[in-house]
Structure formats: C-alpha cells, structure tokens
Tab-separated table of C-alpha atoms in Angstrom:
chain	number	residue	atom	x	y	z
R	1	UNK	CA	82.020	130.259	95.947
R	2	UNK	CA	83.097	127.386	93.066
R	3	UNK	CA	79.586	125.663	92.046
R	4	UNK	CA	80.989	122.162	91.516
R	5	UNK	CA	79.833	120.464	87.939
R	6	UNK	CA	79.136	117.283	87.828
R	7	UNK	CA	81.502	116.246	85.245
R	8	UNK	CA	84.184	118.129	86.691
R	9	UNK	CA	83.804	116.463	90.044
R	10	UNK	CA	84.294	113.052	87.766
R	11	UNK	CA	87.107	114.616	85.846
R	12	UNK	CA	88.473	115.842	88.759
R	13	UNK	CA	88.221	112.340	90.767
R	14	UNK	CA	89.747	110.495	87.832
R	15	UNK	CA	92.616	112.534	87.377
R	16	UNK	CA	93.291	112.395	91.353
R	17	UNK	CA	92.914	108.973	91.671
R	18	UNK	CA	95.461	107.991	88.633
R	19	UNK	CA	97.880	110.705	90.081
R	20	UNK	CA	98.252	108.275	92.862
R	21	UNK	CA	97.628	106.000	91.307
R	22	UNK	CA	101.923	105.428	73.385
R	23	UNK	CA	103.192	101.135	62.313
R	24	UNK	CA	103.418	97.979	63.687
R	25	UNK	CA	106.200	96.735	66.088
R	26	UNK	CA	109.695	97.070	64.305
R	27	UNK	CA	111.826	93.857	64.515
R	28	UNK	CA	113.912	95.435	66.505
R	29	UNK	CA	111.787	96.089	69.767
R	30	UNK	CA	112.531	92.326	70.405
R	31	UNK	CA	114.972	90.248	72.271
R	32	UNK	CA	118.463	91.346	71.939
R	33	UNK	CA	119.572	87.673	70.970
R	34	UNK	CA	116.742	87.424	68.309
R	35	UNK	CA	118.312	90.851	66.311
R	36	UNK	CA	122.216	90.174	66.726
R	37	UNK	CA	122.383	92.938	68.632
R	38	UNK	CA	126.301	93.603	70.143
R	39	UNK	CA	127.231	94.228	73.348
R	40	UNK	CA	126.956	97.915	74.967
R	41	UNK	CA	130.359	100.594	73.718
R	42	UNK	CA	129.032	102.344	77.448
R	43	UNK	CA	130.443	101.472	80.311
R	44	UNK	CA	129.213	102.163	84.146
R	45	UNK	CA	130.540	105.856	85.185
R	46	UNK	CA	130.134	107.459	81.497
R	47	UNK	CA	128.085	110.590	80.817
R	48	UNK	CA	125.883	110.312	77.848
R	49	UNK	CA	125.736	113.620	76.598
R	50	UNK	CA	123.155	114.958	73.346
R	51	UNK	CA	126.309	114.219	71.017
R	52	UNK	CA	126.732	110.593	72.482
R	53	UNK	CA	123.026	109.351	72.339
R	54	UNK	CA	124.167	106.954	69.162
R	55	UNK	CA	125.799	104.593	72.135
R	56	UNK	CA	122.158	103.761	73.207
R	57	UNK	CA	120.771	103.630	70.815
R	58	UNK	CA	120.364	99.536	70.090
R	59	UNK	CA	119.359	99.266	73.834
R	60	UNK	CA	116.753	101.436	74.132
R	61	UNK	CA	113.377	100.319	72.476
R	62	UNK	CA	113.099	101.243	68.676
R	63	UNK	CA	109.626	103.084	69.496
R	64	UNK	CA	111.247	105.130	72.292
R	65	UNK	CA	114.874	106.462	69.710
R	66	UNK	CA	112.454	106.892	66.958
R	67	UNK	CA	110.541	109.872	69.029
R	68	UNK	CA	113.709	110.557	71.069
R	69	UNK	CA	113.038	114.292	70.496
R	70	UNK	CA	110.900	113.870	73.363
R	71	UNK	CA	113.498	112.838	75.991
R	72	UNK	CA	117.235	113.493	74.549
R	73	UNK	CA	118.056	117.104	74.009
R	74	UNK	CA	121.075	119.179	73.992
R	75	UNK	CA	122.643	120.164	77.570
R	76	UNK	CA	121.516	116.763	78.804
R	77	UNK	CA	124.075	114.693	80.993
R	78	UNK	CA	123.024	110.871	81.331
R	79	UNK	CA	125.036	108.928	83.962
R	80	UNK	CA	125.630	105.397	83.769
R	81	UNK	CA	124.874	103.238	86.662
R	82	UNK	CA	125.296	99.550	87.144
R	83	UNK	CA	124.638	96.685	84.781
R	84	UNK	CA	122.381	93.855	85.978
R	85	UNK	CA	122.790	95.288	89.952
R	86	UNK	CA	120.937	93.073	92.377
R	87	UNK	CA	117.594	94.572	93.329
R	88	UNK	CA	116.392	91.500	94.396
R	89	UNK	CA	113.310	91.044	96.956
R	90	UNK	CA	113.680	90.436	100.582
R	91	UNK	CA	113.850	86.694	102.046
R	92	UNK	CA	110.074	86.973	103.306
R	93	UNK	CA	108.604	87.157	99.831
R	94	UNK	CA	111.398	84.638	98.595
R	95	UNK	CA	110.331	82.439	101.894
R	96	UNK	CA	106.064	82.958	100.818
R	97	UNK	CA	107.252	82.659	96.911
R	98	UNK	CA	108.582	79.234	97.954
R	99	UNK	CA	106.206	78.318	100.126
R	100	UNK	CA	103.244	78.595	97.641
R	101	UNK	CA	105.217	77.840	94.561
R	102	UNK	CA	103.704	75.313	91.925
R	103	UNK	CA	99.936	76.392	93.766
R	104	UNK	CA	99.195	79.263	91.370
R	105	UNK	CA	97.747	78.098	87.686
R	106	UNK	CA	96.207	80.401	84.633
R	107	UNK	CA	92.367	79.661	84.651
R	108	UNK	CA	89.691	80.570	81.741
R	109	UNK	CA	90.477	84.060	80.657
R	110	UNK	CA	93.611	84.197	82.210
R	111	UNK	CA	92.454	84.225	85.353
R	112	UNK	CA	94.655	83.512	88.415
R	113	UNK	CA	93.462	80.633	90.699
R	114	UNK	CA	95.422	79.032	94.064
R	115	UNK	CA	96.695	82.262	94.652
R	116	UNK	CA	98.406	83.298	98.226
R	117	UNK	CA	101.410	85.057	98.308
R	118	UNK	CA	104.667	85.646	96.886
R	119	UNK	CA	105.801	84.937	92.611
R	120	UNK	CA	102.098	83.326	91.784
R	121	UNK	CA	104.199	81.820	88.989
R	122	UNK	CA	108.554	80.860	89.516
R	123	UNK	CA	109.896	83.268	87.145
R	124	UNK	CA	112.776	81.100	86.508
R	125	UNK	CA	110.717	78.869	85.214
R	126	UNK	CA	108.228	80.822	82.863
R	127	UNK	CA	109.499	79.624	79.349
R	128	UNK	CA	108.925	82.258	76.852
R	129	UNK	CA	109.614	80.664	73.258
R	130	UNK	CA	107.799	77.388	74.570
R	131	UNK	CA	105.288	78.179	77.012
R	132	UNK	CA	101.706	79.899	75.495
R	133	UNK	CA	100.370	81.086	78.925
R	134	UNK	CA	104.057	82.898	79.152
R	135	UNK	CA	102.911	86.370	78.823
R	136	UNK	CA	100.023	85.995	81.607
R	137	UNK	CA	102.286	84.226	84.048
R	138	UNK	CA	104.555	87.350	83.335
R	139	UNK	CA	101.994	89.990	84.213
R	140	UNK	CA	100.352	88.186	86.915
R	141	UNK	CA	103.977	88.381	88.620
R	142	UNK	CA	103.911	92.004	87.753
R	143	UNK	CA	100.644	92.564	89.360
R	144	UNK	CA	101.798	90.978	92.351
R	145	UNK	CA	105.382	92.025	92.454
R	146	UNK	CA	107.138	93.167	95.584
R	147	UNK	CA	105.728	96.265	96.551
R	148	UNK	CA	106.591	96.579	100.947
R	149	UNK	CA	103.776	97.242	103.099
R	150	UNK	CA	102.180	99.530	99.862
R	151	UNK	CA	102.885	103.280	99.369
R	152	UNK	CA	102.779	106.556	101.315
R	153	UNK	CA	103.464	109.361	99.406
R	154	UNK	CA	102.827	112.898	98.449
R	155	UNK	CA	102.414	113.803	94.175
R	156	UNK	CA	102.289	116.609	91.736
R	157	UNK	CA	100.347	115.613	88.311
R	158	UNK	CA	101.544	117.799	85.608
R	159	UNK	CA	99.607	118.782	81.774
R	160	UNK	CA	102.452	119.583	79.099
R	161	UNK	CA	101.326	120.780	75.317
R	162	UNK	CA	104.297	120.704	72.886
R	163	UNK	CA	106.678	121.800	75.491
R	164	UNK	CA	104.515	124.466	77.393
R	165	UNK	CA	103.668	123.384	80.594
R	166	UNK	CA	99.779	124.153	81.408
R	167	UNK	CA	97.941	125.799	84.529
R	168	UNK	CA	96.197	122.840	85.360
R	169	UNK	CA	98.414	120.393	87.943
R	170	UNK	CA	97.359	118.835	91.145
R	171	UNK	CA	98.857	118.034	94.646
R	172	UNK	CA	98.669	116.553	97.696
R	173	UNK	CA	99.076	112.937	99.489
R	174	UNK	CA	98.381	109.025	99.004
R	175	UNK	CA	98.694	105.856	100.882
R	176	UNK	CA	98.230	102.423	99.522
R	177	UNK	CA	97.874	99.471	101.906
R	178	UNK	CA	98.132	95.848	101.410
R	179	UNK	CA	95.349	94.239	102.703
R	180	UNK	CA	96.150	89.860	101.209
R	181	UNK	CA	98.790	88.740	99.452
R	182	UNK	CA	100.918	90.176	102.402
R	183	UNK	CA	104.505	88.066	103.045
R	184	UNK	CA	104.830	88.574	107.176
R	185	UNK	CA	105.528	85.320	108.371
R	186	UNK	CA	102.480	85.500	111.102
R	187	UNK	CA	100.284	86.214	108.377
R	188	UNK	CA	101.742	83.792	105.530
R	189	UNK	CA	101.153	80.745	108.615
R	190	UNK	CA	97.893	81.497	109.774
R	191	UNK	CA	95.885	83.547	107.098
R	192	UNK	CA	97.650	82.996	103.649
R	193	UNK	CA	98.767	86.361	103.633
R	194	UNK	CA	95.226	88.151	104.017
R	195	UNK	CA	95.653	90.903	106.925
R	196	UNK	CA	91.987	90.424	108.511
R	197	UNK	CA	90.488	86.998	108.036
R	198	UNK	CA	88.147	86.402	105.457
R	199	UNK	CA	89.550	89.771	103.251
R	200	UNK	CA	88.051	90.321	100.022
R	201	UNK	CA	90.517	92.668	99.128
R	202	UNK	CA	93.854	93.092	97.167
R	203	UNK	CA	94.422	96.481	98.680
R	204	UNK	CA	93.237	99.917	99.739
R	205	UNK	CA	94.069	103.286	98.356
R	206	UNK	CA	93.715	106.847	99.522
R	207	UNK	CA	94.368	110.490	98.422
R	208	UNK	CA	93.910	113.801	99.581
R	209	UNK	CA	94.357	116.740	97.116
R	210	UNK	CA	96.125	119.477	98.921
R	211	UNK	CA	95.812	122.020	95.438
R	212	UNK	CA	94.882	123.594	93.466
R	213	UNK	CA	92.714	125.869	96.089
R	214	UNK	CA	89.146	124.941	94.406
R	215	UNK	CA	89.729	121.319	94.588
R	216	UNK	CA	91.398	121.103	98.179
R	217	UNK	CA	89.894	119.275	100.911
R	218	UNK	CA	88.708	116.252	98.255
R	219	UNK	CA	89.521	112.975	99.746
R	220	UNK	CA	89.440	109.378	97.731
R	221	UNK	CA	89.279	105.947	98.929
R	222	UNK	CA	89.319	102.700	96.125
R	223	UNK	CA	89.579	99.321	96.916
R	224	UNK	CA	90.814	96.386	94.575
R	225	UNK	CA	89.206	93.203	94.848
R	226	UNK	CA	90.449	89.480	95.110
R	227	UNK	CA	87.587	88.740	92.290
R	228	UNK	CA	89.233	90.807	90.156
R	229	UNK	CA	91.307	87.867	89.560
R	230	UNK	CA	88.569	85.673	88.532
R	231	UNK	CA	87.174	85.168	84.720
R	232	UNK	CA	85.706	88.006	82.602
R	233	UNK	CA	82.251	87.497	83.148
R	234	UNK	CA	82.924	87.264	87.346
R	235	UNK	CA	85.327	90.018	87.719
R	236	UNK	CA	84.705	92.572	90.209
R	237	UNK	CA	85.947	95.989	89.206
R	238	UNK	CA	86.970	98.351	92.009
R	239	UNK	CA	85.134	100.503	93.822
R	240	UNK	CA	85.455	104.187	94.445
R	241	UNK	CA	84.127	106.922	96.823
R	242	UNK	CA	85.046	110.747	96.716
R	243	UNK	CA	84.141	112.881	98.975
R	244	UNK	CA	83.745	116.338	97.784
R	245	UNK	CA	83.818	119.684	100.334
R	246	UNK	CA	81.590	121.929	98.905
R	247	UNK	CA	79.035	119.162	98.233
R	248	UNK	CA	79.686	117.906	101.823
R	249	UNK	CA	79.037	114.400	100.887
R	250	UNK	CA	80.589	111.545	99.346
R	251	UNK	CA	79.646	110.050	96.007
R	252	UNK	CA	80.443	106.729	94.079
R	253	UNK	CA	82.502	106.912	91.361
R	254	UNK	CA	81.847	104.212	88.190
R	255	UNK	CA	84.867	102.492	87.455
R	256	UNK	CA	83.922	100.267	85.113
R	257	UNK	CA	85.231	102.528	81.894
R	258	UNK	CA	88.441	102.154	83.045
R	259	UNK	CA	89.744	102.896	79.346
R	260	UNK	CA	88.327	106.095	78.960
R	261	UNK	CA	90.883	108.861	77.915
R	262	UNK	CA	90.753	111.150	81.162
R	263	UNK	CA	89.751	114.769	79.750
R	264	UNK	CA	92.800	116.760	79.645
R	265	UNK	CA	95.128	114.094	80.291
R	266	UNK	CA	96.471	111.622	77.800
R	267	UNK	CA	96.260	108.869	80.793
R	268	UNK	CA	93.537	105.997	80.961
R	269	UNK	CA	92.775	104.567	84.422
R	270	UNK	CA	94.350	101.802	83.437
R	271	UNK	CA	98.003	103.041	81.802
R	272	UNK	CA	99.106	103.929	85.296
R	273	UNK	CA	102.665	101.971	86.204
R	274	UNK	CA	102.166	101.266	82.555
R	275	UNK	CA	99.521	98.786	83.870
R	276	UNK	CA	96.817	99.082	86.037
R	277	UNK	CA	94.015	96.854	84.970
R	278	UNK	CA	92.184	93.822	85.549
R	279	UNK	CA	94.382	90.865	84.137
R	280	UNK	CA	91.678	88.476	83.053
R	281	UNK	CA	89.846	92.045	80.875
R	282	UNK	CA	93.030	91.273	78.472
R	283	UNK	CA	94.987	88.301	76.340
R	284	UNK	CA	98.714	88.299	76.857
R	285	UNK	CA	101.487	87.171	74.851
R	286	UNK	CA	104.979	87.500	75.539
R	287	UNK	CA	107.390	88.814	72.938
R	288	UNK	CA	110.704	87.983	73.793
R	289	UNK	CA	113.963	89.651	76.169
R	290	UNK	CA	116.437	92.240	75.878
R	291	UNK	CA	118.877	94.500	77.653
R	292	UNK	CA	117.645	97.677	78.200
R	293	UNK	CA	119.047	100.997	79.151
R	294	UNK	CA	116.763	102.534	81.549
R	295	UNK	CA	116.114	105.388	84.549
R	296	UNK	CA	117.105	103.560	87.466
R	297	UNK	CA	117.862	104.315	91.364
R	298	UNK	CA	116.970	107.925	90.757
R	299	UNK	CA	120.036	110.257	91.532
R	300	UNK	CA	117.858	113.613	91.304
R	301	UNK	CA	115.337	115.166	93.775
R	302	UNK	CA	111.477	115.661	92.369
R	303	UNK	CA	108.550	116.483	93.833
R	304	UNK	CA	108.320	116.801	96.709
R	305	UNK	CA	111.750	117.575	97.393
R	306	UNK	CA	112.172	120.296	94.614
R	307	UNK	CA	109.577	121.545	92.407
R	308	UNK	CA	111.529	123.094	89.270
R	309	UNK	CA	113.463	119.821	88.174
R	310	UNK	CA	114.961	120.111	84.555
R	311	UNK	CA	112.741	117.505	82.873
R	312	UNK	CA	114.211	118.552	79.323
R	313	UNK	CA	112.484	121.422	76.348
R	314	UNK	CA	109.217	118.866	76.729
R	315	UNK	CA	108.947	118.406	80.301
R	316	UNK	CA	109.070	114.401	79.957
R	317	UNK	CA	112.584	113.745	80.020
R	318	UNK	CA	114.730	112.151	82.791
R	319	UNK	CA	117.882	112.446	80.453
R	320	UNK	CA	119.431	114.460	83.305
R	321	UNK	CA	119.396	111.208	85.742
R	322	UNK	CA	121.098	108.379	86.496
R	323	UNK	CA	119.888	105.089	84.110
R	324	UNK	CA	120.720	101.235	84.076
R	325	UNK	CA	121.325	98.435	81.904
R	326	UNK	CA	118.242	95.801	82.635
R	327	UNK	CA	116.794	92.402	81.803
R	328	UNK	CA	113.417	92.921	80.522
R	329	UNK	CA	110.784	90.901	79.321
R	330	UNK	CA	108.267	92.091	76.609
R	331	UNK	CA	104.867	91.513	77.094
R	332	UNK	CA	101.768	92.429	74.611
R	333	UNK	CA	98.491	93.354	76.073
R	334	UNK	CA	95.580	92.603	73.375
R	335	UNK	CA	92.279	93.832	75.238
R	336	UNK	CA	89.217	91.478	74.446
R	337	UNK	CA	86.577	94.529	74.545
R	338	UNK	CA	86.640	95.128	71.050
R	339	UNK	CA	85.734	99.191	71.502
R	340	UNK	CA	88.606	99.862	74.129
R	341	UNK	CA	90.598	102.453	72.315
R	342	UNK	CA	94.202	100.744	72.166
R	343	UNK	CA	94.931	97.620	69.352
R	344	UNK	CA	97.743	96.439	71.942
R	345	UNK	CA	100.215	97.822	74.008
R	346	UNK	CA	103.840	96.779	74.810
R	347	UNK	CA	105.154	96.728	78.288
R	348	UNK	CA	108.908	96.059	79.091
R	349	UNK	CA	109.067	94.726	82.652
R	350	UNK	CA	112.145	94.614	84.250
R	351	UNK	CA	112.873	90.787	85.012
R	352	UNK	CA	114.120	90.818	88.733
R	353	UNK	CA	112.220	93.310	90.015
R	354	UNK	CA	109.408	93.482	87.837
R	355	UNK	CA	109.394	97.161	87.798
R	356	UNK	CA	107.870	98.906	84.350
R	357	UNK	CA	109.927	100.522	82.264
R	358	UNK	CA	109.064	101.283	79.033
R	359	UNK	CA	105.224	100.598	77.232
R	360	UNK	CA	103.962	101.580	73.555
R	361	UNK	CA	100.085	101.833	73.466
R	362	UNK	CA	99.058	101.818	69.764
R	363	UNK	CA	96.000	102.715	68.291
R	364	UNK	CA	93.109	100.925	66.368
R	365	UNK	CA	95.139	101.353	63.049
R	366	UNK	CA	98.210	99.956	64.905
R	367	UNK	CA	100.017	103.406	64.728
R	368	UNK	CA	101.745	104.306	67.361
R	369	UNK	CA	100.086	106.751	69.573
R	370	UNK	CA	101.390	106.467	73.296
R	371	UNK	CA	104.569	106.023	75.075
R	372	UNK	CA	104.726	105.460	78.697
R	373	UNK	CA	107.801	105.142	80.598
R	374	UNK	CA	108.692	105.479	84.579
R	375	UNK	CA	111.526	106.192	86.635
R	376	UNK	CA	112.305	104.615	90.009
R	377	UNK	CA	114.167	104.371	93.626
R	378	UNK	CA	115.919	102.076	95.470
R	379	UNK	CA	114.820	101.401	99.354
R	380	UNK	CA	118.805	100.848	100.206
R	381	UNK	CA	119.605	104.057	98.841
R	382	UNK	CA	119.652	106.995	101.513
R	383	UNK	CA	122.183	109.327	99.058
R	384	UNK	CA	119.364	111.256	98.095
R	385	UNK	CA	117.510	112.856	100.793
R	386	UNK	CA	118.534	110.107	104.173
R	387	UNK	CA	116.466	107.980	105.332
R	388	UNK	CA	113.305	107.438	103.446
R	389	UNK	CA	111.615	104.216	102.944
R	390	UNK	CA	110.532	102.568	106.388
R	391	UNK	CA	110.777	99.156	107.468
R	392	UNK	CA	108.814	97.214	109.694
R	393	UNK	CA	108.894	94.451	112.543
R	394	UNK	CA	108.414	91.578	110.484
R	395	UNK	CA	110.228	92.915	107.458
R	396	UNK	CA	113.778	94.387	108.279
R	397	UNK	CA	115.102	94.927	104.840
R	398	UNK	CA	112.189	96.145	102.580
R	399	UNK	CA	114.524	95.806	99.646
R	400	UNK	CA	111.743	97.747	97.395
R	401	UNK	CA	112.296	99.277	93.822
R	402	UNK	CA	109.254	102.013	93.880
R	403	UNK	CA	108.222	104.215	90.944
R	404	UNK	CA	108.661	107.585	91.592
R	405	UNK	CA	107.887	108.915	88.705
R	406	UNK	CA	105.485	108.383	85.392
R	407	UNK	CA	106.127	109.981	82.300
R	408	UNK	CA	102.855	109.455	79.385
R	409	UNK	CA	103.710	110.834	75.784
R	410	UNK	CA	100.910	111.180	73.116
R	411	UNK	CA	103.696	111.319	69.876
R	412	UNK	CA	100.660	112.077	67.503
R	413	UNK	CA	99.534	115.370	69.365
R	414	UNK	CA	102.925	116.435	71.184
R	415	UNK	CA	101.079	116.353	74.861
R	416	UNK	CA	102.093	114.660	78.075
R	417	UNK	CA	101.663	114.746	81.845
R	418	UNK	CA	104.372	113.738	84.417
R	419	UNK	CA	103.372	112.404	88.091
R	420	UNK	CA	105.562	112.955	90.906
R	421	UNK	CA	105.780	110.642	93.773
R	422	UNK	CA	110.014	111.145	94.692
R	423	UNK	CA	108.540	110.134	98.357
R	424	UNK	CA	106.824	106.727	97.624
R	425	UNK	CA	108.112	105.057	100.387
R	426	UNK	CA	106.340	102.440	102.157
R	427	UNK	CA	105.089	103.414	105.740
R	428	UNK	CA	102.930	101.254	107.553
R	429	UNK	CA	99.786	102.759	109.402
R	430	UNK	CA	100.166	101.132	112.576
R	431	UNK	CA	98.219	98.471	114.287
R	432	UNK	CA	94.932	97.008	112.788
R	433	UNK	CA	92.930	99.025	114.771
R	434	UNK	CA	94.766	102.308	112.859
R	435	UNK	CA	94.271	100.346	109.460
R	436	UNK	CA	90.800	100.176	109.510
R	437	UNK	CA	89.395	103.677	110.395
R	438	UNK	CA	92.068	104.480	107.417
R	439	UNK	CA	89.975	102.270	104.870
R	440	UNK	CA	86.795	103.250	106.509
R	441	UNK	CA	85.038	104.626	103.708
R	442	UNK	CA	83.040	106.445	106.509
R	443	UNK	CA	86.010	108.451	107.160
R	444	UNK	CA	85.340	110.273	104.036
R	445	UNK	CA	82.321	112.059	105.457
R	446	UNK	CA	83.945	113.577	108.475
R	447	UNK	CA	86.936	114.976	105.987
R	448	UNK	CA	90.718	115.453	107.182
C-alpha cells in the first residue's frame, strides 16, 4: 500500500488542479505600427518549413524567435491558415454585452464593479495610447471572455527536461461550469446572468485523476468567487477541497500562495491560460498591438485522441500544426506583492476572441525566465474528429475558441510541461438539479 505524504498530497493536488486548470522587453515585442514593421511575404496555404522560419520571423514575438530552438526544428511543416478569420462570439453574449454595456467601471485596485454579463468593458472602445485603465479593461475582458457553458474535458500533464520527457505525467477528466456571468436570455432577464439566485460564484471546477495508478481515484472541486473581483484587501481567493482515496477523506487545500512554483513543474497556479489570477492582486498596463502569427484552429489530434503527437526534439512545439495571423493586444502584468517571484509578465491576447497566445514571465532581475504559449480549437470545426463541442437550448451556435493545449518553457533551465485538453468542449450537465450534486463538495466524500 502507497502511505500518502502530506506534501505530496499538496503537490499532487496542485499539479491536478492546474492540469485542468517565461533583459528587458526588446522594442520590438510592440505594436507592429510602432516598429515599421512590413506586411507578411506568407500567404494562407504555404508550408513553413525549418529553412523558411525567416518569413515569421517579424510576426512572432521577439522573446519567442530569440529561444526558437524550443519550437522550430528541422522536419517541421507549419501550415498557414487564415488571416484575421472571424471567430467572433455568438449573438447572446453580443445581445448581454450590449445590454450591460457602459455599466462596468475599474474601481480601487482595479477592481471590477457593475458587473453582469457579457464585454464588462466595449472593446472597441478601450483606447490604448490614451486611456490609463487600458490594460485592466483589457484583462477584465479576458477574464470574462466567451467561454460556452464552461469546459468538459479529459487531460494529460506532461514534465520535459532538455528534451527528455520524464516518468511523472497525469490523466484523467475535468468539467468547469458557469455558475454568473452566464448570457441565456432567461437568465440575462431575470437574474443578471447568475444561474441560482443570490450566487456567490464565478464558476465551479472539477477533476478526477484517472493515472498514474497511486494517485487514481483523487477527485477536486474549486470554486471562484464574485469577491474576487473586489479590492485587494476584500478579495476572496478560491477555495479548494481534494478528496484523497487512501486517506478516505477530503481535505482543504490553501490557495492563497497562488504564485508558488509547483514542485516539479515550472507552472504557478496562476500562469495557467497564461492567466489565472485574481485581477485586482496585479497593476496592468497595456503595451500596444500587433499582428501575430500564431497556433490556431488546431489541425492535429492530441490527447485524448492520440497520445504520441510529434511535439518537436523538446516536446513543446506545435510547429507541426496549422497557425494564424492575429490581432493582439499586449498587456503587462506588474504584481503588487512585492515577494511574488515574477517582475512582470507579458500576455498577447488575441483581440476578437480574447484567446491567449503568447506570455513572457520575467524574473526579479527582469531576465527572461518563462515563456508560455497555447494552442486552440474552433467550435465550427468538425474536420478533426466530428462532432465535438455541444450546444445547448438557449445557445445554438456556441461559436467558442477553447484552448486545447498549454505549452510552459523555463529558457534558463531547458524544462517544460505540456497539458492536453484536445477535448475541451463545452457540455452542459443537465438541469439544475444535475448541477448541484456536481458542485456539491459533499460529493467528494462518497468518490466516483
């Protein structure tokens, strides 16, 4: 029998959550207008081979071609998708986004007050040369960007040293569900969005680890809080509960260090999607715009389709898929806790969908020390495996953009890890009866 630790059970409950759940900047990083940059010499339909990389190179960022090592490599066959393709959300979350607009404002810290549903702020009119609250109005938009109904999915969280891929990995399933900010016409009328009256909640999440055999049968629930919109000194960090089979019992996991370097993983709680935090625990600024080249509408299978992908010599690369020219917007993330371990990191969001794409976490001498970057799937798009991201009665078009994949590269140590979720689709539990024994954290007790 495995005697469970106590640290590894919160190693082990970190690393499972986040699975379901990198000098100073170069002028170049920023807005394709501000640096002269030309117009692309690719075209949609090309194959970017190893010998051809020099075409992306102004229109990828400078941090990601200077450690290119990492994700270019010889053999590799890059196809060229769309430029600027319409990903746009469906008319219910235009419809709330309207409704609401102008009710959403930036409060002390950066908090977010007036909040229903929807854009809190009208991206088309977030100025980013003239506006100083720019940056938060762009990542409150990313925080609440169009996700569906939430995520149901099934992952496979990787450890990579210098190429060699390690023993350690985990599997098994997750489900997030929106429980306010919801865009359902019914709900957007009579409760703001919130799915049960009076919710305190942004939304649930659950996992199950499936493998590797010592950990299996360990089941998660976390909820995110409506208060963790509110000021620094007010807001309420999630909470966590594992339940763990050979204890027979579920225990609370502390969130609160939620930039704490996972052991054995180069991930913080908070680097997932790139970002993953509390808004108002940070200062934002945004940087500026450019065109980006990018993974895109995914044209490969991962897990759990097929478990031997050819991620490139490091295990990190997605140089073998299909990538995208994109709008993004650069946003820096300063954190006000003067002991978290990052100076700042960048985040490139993708402008119509919000999506991530690319982020560079640097360290307390302002070196560069992490580089995160994601791919994703289209909801329209049934080439790859048919049908696999529901709708649902009130929405009949999710029109979703999910990230099915994150990629984290430490450049001053050579290690990664890769998560897998080529399933995220979003499925709804059922009726509201069905919702809540899911988010029951009693559930946890009685196991599968």
């Amino acid at each position: 029998m495995v005697r469970w630790r106590p640290n590894r059970l919160a190693r082990l409950a970190s690393v499972v959550w986040m699975a379901l759940a990198a000098v100073a900047v170069p002028l170049s990083a920023f807005a394709a207008e501000d640096t002269g940059v030309a117009g692309p010499t690719f075209k949609e339909g090309d194959v970017v081979g190893f010998d051809k990389i020099e075409s992306i190179k102004n229109f990828v960022p400078a941090e990601f071609w200077a450690n290119r090592d990492f994700f270019f490599y010889e053999g590799m066959n890059m196809e060229v998708g769309p430029f600027f393709k319409d990903y746009g959300q469906p008319p219910e979350y235009l419809a709330a986004s309207e409704k609401f607009k102008g009710q959403a404002k930036v409060g002390p810290d950066d908090s977010l007050e007036g909040f229903s549903s929807g854009f809190p702020f009208d991206p088309a009119s977030i100025d980013c040369k003239g506006d100083p609250q720019a940056g938060v109005k762009h990542i409150w938009n990313f925080a609440y960007q169009w996700d569906g109904d939430g995520s149901d999915s099934r992952y496979f969280y990787s450890y990579w040293d210098r190429g060699e891929e390690l023993p350690l990995y985990y599997e098994g399933t997750s489900k997030t569900i929106m429980m306010s900010h919801r865009v359902e016409p019914e709900l957007v009328e009579k409760q703001a969005g919130d799915l049960f009256r009076g919710e305190k909640r942004v939304n649930a999440f659950g996992i199950e680890v499936d493998a590797p055999f010592d950990a299996r049968g360990i089941l998660l629930m976390s909820y995110r809080y409506k208060d963790s919109e509110k000021p620094v000194a007010q807001a309420k960090n999630d909470d966590t509960w594992v339940y763990v089979p050979t204890l027979r019992r579920v225990r609370r996991i502390s969130t609160a260090q939620r930039t704490d370097a996972i052991s054995g993983t180069d991930f913080t709680l908070d680097d997932l999607f790139s970002f993953n935090g509390v808004v108002p625990q940070y200062e934002w600024k945004c940087l500026g715009e450019q065109d980006v080249i990018t993974p895109f509408n995914t044209k490969v299978k991962g897990y759990p389709y097929v478990k031997d992908q050819n991620f490139g010599p490091y295990g990190l690369s997605f140089a073998n898929d299909r990538w995208e020219l994109r709008r993004a917007v650069i946003v820096r993330m300063t954190p006000r806790n003067k002991d978290h371990p990052y100076a700042f990191k960048d985040i490139y969001i993708d402008k119509e969908t919000l999506q991530p794409l690319y982020s560079f976490a640097y360290d307390q001498k302002q070196e560069l020390w992490k580089i995160l970057y994601h791919n994703h799937r289209w909801s329209g798009d049934d080439s790859l495996t048919g049908k696999w991201h529901d709708s649902w009665e009130e929405v009949a078009e999710p029109r979703v953009m999910s990230v099915v994949a994150d990629v984290i590269i430490n450049v001053q140590t050579g290690t990664g890890n890769r998560i897998e979720i080529w399933d995220a689709g979003g499925k709804p539990v059922g009726n509201k009866a069905q919702i809540r024994r899911y988010i029951d954290v009693g559930r946890l007790t009685r196991g599968r």
